[in-house]
Short mmCIF file of C-alpha atoms in Angstrom, two decimals:
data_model
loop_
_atom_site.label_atom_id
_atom_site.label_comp_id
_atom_site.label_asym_id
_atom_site.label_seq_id
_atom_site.Cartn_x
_atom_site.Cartn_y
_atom_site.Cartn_z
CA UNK A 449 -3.37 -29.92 15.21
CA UNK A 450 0.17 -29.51 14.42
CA UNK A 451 3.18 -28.90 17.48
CA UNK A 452 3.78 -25.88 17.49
CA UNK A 453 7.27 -26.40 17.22
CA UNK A 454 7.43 -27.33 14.53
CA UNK A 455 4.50 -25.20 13.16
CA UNK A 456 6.19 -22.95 9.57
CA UNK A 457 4.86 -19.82 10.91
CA UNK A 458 8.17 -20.31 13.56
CA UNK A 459 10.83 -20.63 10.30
CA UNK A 460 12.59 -18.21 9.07
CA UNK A 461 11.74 -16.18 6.12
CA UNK A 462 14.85 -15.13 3.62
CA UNK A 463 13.62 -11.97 1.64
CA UNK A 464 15.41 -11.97 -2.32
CA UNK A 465 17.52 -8.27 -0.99
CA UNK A 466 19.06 -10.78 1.56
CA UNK A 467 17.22 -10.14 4.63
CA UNK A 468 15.85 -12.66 7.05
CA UNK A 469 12.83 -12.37 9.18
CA UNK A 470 12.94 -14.37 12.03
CA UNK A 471 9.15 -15.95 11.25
CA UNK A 472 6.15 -16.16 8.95
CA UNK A 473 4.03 -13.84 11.17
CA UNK A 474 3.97 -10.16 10.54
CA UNK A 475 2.30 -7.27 12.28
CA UNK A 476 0.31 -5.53 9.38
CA UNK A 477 0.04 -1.74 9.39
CA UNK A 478 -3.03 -0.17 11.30
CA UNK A 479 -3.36 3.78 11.23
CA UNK A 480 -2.75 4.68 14.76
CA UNK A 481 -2.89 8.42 15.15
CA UNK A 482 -1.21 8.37 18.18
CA UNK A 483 1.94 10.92 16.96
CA UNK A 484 2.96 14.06 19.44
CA UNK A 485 2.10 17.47 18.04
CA UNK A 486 4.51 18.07 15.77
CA UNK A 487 3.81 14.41 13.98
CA UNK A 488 6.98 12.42 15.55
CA UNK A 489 6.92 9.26 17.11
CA UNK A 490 7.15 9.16 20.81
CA UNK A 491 6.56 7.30 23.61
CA UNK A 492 3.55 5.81 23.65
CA UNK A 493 4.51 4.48 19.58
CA UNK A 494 7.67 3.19 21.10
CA UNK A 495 6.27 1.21 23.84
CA UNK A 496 3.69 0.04 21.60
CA UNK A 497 6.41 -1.42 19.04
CA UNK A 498 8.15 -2.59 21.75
CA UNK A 499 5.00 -4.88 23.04
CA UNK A 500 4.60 -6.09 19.58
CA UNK A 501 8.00 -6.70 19.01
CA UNK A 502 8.24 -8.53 22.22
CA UNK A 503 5.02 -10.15 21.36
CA UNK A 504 6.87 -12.40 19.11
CA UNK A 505 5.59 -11.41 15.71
CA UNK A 506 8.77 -11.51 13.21
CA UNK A 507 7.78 -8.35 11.17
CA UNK A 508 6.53 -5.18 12.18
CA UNK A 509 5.04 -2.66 9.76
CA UNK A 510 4.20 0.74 11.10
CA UNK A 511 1.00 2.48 10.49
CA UNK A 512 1.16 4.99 7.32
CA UNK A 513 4.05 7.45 7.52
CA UNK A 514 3.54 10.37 5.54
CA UNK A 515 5.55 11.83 2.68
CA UNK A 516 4.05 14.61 2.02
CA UNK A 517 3.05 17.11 5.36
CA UNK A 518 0.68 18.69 3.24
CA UNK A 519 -1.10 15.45 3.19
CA UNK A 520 -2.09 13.27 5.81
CA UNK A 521 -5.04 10.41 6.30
CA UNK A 522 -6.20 12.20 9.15
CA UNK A 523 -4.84 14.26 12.65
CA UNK A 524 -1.78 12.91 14.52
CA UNK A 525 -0.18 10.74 12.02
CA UNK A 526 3.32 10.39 12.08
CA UNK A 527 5.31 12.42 9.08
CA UNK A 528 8.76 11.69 7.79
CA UNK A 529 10.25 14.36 5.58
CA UNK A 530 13.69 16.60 5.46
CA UNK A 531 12.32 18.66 8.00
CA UNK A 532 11.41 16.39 11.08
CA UNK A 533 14.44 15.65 13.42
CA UNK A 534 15.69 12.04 12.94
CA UNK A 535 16.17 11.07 16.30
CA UNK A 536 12.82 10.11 17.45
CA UNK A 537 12.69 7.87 14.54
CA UNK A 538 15.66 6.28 15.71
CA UNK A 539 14.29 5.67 19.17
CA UNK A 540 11.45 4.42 17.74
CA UNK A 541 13.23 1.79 15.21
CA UNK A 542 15.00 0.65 18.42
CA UNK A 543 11.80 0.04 20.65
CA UNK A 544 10.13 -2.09 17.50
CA UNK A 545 13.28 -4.22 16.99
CA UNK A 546 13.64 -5.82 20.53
CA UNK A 547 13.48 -9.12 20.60
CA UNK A 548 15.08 -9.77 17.51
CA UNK A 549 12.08 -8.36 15.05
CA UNK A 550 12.39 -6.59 11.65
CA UNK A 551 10.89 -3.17 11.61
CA UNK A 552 9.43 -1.73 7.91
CA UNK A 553 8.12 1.73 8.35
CA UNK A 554 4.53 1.96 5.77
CA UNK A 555 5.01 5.18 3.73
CA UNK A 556 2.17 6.21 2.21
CA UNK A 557 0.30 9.17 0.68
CA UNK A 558 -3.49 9.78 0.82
CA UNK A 559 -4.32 11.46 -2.50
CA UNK A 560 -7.87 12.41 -2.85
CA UNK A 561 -8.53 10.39 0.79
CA UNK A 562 -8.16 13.61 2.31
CA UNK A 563 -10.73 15.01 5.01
CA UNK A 564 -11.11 18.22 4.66
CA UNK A 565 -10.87 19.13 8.39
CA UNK A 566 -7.34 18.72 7.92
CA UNK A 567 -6.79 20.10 4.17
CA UNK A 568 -9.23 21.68 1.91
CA UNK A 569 -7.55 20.86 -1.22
CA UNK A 570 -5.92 17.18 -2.46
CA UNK A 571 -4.57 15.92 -5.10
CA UNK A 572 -5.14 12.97 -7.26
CA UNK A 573 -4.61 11.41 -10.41
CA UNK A 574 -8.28 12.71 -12.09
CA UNK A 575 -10.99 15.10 -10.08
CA UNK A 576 -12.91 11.82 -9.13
CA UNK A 577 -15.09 12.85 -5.59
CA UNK A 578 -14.64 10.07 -2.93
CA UNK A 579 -18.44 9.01 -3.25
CA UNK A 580 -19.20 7.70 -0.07
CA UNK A 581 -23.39 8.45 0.86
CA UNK A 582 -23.94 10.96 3.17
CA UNK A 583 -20.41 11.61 3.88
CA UNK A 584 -18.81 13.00 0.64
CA UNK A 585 -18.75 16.64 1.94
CA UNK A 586 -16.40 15.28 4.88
CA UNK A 587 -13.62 14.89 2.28
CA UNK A 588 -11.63 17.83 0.34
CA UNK A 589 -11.77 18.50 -3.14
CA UNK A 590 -9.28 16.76 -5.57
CA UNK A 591 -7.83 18.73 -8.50
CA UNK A 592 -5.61 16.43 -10.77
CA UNK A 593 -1.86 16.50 -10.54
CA UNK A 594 0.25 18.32 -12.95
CA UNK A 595 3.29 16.11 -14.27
CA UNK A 596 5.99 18.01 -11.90
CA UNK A 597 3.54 16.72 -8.81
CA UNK A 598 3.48 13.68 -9.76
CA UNK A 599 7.66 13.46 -10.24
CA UNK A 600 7.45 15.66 -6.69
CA UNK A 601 5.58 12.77 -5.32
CA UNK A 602 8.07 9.87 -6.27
CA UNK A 603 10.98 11.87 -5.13
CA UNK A 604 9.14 12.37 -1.73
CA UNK A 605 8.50 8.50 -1.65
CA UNK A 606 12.55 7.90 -1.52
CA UNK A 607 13.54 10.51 0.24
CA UNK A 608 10.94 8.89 3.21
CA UNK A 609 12.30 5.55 2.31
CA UNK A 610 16.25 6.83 2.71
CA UNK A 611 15.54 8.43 5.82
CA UNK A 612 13.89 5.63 7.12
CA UNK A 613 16.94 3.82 6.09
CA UNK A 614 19.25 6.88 8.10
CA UNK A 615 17.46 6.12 10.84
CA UNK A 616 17.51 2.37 11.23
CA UNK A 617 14.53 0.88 9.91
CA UNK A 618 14.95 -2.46 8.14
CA UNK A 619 12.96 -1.43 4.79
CA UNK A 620 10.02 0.22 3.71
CA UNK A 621 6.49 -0.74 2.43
CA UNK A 622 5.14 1.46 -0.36
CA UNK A 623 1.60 1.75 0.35
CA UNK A 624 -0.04 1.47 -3.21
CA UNK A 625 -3.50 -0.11 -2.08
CA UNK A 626 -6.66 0.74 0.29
CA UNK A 627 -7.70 3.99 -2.35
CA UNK A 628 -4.81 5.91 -1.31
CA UNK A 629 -2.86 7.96 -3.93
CA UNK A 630 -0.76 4.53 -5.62
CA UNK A 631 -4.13 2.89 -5.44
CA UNK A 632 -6.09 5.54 -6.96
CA UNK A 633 -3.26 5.61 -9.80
CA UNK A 634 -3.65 1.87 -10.23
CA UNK A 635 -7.71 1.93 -10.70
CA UNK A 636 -9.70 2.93 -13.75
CA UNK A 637 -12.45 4.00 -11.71
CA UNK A 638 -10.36 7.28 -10.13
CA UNK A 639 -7.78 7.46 -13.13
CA UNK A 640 -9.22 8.97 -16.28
CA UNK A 641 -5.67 10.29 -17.22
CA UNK A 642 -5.34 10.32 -20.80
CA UNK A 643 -1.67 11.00 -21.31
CA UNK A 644 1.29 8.69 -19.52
CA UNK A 645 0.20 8.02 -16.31
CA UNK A 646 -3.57 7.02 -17.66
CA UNK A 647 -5.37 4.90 -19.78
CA UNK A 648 -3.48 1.24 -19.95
CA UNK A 649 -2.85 -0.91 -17.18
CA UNK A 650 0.64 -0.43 -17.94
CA UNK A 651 0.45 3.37 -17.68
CA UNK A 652 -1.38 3.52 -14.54
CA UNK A 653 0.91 1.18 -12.48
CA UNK A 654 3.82 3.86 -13.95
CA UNK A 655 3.69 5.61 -10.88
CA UNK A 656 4.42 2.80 -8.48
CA UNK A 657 7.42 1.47 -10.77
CA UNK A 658 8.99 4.88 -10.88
CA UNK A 659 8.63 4.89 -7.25
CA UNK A 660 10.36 1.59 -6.48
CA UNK A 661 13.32 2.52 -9.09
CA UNK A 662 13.50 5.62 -7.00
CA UNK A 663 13.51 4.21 -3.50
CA UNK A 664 16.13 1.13 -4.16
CA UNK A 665 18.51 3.78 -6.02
CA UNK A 666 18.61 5.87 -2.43
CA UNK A 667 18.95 2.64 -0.20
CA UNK A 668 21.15 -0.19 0.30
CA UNK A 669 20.49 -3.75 -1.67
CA UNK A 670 19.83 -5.21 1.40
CA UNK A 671 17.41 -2.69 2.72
CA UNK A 672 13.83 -4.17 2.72
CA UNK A 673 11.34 -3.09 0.26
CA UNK A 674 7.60 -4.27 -0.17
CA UNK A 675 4.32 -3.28 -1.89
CA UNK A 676 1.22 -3.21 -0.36
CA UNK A 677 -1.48 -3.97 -3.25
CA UNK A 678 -5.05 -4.74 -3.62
CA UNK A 679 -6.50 -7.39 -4.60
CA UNK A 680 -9.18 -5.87 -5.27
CA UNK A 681 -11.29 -2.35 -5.02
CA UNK A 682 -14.93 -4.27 -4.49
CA UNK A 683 -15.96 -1.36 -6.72
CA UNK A 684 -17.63 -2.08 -10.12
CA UNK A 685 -15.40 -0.78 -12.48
CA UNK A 686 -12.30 -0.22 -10.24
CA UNK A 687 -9.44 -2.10 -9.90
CA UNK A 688 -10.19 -6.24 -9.98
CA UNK A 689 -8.41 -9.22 -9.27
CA UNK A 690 -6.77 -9.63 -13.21
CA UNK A 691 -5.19 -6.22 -12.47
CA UNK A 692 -3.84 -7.04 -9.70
CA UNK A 693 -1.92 -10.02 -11.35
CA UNK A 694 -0.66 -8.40 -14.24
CA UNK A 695 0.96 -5.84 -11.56
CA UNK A 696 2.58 -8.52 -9.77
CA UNK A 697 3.74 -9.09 -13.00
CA UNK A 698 5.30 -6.21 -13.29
CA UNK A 699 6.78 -6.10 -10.27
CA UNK A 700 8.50 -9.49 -11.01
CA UNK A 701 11.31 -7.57 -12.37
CA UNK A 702 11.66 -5.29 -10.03
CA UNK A 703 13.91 -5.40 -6.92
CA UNK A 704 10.68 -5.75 -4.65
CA UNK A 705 11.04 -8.00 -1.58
CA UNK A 706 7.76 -8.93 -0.32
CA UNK A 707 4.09 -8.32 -1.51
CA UNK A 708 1.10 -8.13 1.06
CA UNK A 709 -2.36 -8.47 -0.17
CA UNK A 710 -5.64 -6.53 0.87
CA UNK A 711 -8.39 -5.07 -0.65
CA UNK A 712 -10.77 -2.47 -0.63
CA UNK A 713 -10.83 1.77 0.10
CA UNK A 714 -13.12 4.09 1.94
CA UNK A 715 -15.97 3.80 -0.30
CA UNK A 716 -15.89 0.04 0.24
CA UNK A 717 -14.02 -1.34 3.01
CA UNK A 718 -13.26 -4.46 2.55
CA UNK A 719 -10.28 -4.30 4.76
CA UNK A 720 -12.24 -3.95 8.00
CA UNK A 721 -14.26 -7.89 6.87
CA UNK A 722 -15.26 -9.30 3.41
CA UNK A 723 -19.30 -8.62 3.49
CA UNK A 724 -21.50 -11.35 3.35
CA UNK A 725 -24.30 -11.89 1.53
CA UNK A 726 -27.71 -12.60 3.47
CA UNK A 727 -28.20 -16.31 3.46
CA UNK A 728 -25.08 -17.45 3.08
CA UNK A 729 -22.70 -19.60 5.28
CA UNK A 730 -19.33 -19.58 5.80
CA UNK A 731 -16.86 -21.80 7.25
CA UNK A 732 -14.86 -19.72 10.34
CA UNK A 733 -11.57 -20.29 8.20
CA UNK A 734 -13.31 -18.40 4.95
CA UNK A 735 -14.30 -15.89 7.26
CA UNK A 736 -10.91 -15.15 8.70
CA UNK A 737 -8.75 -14.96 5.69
CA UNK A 738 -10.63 -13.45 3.11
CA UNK A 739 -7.96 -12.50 0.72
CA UNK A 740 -6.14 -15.84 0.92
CA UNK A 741 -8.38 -17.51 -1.68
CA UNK A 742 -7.05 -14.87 -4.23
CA UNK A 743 -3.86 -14.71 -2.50
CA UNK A 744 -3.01 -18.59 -4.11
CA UNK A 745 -3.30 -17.24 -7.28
CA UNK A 746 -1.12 -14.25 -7.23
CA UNK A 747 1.68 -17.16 -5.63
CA UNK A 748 1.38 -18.35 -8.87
CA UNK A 749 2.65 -15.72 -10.15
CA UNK A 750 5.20 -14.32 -7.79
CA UNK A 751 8.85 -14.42 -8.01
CA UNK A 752 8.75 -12.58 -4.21
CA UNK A 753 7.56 -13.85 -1.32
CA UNK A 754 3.25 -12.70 -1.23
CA UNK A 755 1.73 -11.93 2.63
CA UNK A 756 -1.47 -11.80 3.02
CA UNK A 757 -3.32 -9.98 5.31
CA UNK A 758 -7.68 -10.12 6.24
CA UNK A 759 -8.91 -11.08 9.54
CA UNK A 760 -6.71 -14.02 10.66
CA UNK A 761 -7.49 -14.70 14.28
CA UNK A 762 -6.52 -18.34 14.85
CA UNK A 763 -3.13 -20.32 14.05
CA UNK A 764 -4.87 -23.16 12.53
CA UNK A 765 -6.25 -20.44 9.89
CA UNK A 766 -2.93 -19.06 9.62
CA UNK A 767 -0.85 -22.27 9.36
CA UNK A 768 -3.48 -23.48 6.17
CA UNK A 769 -2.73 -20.12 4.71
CA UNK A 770 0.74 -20.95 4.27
CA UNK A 771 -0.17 -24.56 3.15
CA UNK A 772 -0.96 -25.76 -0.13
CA UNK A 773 -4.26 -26.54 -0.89
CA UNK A 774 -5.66 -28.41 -4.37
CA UNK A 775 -2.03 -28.06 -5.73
CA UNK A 776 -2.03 -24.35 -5.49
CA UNK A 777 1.15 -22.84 -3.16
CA UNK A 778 0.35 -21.31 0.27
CA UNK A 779 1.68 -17.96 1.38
CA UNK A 780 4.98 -16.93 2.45
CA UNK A 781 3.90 -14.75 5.38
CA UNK A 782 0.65 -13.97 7.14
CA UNK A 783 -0.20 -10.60 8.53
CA UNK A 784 -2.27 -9.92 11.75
CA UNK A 785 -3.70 -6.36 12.47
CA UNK A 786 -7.09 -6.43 14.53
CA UNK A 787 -5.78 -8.81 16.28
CA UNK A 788 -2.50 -7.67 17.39
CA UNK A 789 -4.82 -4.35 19.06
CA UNK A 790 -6.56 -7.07 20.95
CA UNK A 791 -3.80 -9.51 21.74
CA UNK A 792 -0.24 -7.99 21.34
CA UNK A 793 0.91 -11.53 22.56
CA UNK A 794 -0.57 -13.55 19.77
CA UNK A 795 2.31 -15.05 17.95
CA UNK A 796 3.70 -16.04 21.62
CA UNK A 797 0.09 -17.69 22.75
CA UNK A 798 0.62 -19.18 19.18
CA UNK A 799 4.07 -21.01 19.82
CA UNK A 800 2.63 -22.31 23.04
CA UNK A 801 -1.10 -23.53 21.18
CA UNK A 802 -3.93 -22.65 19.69
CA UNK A 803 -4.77 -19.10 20.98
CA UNK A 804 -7.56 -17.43 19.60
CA UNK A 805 -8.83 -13.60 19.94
CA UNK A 806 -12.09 -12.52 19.47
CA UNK A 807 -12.10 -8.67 17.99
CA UNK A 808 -15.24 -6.88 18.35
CA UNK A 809 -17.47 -6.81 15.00
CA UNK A 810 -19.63 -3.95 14.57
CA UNK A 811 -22.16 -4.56 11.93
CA UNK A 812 -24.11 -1.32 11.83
CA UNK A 813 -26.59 -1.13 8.33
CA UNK A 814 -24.51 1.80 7.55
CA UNK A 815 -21.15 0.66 6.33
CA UNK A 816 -19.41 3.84 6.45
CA UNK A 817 -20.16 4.21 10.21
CA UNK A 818 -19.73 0.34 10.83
CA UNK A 819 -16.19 0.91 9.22
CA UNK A 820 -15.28 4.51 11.37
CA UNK A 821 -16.38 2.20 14.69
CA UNK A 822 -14.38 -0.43 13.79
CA UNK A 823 -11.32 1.74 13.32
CA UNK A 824 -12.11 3.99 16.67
CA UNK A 825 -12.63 0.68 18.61
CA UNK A 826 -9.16 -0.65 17.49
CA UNK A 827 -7.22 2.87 17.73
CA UNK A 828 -8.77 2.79 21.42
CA UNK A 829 -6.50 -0.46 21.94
CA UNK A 830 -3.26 1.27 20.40
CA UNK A 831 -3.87 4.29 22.76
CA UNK A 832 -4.10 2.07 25.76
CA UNK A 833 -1.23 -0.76 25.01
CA UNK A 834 0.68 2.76 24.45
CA UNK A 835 0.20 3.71 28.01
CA UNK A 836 1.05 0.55 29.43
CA UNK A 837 -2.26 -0.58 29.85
CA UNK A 838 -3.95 -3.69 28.57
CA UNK A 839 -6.78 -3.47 25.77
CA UNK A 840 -10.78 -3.11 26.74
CA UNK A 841 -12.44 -5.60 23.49
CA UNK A 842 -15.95 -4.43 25.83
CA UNK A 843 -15.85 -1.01 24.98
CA UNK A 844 -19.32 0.59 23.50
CA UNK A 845 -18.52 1.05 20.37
CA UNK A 846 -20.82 4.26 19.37
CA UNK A 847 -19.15 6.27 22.72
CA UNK A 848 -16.14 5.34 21.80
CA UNK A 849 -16.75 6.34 17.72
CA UNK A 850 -18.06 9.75 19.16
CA UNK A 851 -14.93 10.71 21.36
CA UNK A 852 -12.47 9.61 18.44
CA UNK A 853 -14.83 12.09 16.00
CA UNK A 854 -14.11 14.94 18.96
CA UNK A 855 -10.17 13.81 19.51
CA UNK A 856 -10.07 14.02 15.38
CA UNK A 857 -11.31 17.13 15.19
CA UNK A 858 -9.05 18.93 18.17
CA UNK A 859 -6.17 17.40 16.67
CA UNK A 860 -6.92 18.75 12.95
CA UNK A 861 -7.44 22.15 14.66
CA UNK A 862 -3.63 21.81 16.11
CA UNK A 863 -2.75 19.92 13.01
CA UNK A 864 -3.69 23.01 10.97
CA UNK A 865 -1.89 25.33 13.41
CA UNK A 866 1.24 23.12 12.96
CA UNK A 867 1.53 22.70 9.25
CA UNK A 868 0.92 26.94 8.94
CA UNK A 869 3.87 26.85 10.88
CA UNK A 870 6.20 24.83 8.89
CA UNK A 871 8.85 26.10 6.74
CA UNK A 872 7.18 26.37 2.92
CA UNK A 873 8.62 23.14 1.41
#
């Protein structure tokens, strides 16, 4: 095993805007739900970010920030518009850059991924029902956006991104995968759009161009700006891996900084683990990084820096990630998530050794549910690094997945409340 020393997840990483992040290890976005009742940032977040930051990982991406407050991925989330104070994002921008770490706030908007606790209605490229068994009814109905909501939505996207930017965040990641809104744009499965937004690849991806041409013209050059893209849907007929290369493509001539890779949405998620097939072995490495095998290719590709993100647990996986391997490039930039609930401390085990966390698997026979446990079993962690207290990998997972259900349906109730309250936009 290499010295860690002189491992390259330790050296720097110079972005094309000009921007430096201090190593190759990121901490990817996880939704963390954890924002005070009127959706701001506040102490717990910040001492969070603070225990990442000082955890030694050189990039820190927030959980989803919302655009829109009409439309959130579920109760509690954290939502940047004209009307929430800035000063709590500042505080929070401060906490996540101690110890010398870049801070990129995720912005993000759900589209039809909507639950209909919190909204009834959603909107979405084409009145496609998120067709999950047994669990459809839990999500609101989609009508398909007019052209003004569409141009309403890209204007909301840089106006997030400059206020991010007002408050002291390094740069922004535009959040065009997992089946939220971008992603639902990007896939012919949930866009049947027949006019400019629809149909070709080309016209599809429209949305997330106009959106990056919007956000750099509101920020400085030097102001961080990603995309977050599948690699994949792991849908049949959805968005596949050639896609996903002809929009990295595309983004080539952009003024795009970094790229992170995932894959999957609610109706398959792949981001929670890659599902194996019965009888079939695979090395812990495979296992770990499950996008990184695609990842190569889209290197290929790339004038930007490409992160990848799946499951990495061990430095060994995440030191072959950035090496080449049969003449194909490694990675620029690895992101942890899981992980980082478990073990805020990684990267810093990591410069001392090989560290390695193990983060609870839940592999119910019902996807959906094996998917909500995972993500109730990891929020748990957030809520209890945000009160100073260290994380509990032991927890049973179907208490915990039935106390997150209750705590998610309180806070729609007060979400509700809140957003009846707000000034009409």
């Amino acid at each position: 095993m290499s010295n860690p020393r002189n491992s390259p997840l330790f050296q720097p990483l110079a972005l094309p805007g000009g921007q430096v992040i201090p190593n190759r290890i990121a901490k990817a976005a996880m939704e963390e739900n954890m924002a005070d009742t009127a959706h701001l940032p506040d102490s717990a977040l910040r001492r969070l970010y603070r225990a990442w930051a000082m955890g030694g990982a050189g990039l820190l991406l927030t959980g989803n920030v919302m655009v829109a407050a009409d439309a959130v991925t579920g109760p509690a989330g954290v939502i940047l518009d004209a009307d929430q104070p800035l000063q709590p994002f500042r505080d929070w921008a401060q906490a996540g850059q101690a110890n010398g770490a870049r801070l990129w706030m995720q912005i993000n908007h759900p589209g039809r991924q909507v639950y209909a606790a919190t909204n009834r209605q959603a909107i979405a490229p084409s009145v496609v029902p998120v067709a999950i068994e047994g669990y459809a009814h839990l999500f609101a109905k989609a009508r398909a956006m007019s052209d003004s909501e569409i141009a309403e939505v890209i204007r909301r996207f840089a106006d997030t991104a400059a206020l991010a930017e007002e408050a002291g965040f390094d740069g922004v990641q535009v959040h065009a995968a997992h089946g939220y809104l971008l992603s639902q744009f990007l896939s012919p499965l949930t866009n049947r759009r027949e006019d400019r937004w629809g149909g070709s690849l080309e016209n599809r991806a429209r949305i997330l161009v106009e959106i990056i041409h919007a956000v750099r013209a509101r920020v400085a050059p030097g102001f961080g700006l990603g995309v977050k893209l599948n690699s994949s849907d792991f849908q049949k007929g959805g968005f596949e891996a050639p896609d996903a290369v002809a929009v990295v493509r595309m983004l080539n001539d952009l003024p795009v900084d970094l790229v992170e890779l995932s894959g999957g949405s609610y109706e398959s998620p792949a981001m929670h683990g890659r599902p194996q097939q019965a009888g079939t072995r695979q090395s812990t490495l495979a296992r770990e990084a499950y996008f990184v095998d695609f990842a190569r290719d889209i290197v290929a590709e790339a004038r930007m820096p490409v992160m990848v993100t799946g499951g990495i647990r061990r430095r060994a996986t995440a030191e072959a990630a950035l090496a080449p391997e049969k003449g194909r490039a490694g990675v620029a930039m690895v992101g942890l998530a899981q992980a980082l609930a478990y073990a805020p401390d990684l990267p810093n085990r990591w410069q001392a050794g090989e560290a390695v966390v193990e983060v609870p698997a839940i592999r119910w026979k019902n996807r959906a549910l094996s998917g909500l446990a995972t993500m109730a079993l990891t929020k748990l962690q957030l809520r209890r690094l945000g009160t100073g207290r260290r994380p509990r990998p032991n927890a049973w997972a179907p208490w915990v997945l039935v106390r997150d259900r209750l705590r998610t349906a309180r806070r729609s109730r007060r979400y509700r409340s809140w957003l009846q309250g707000r000034p009409a936009a």
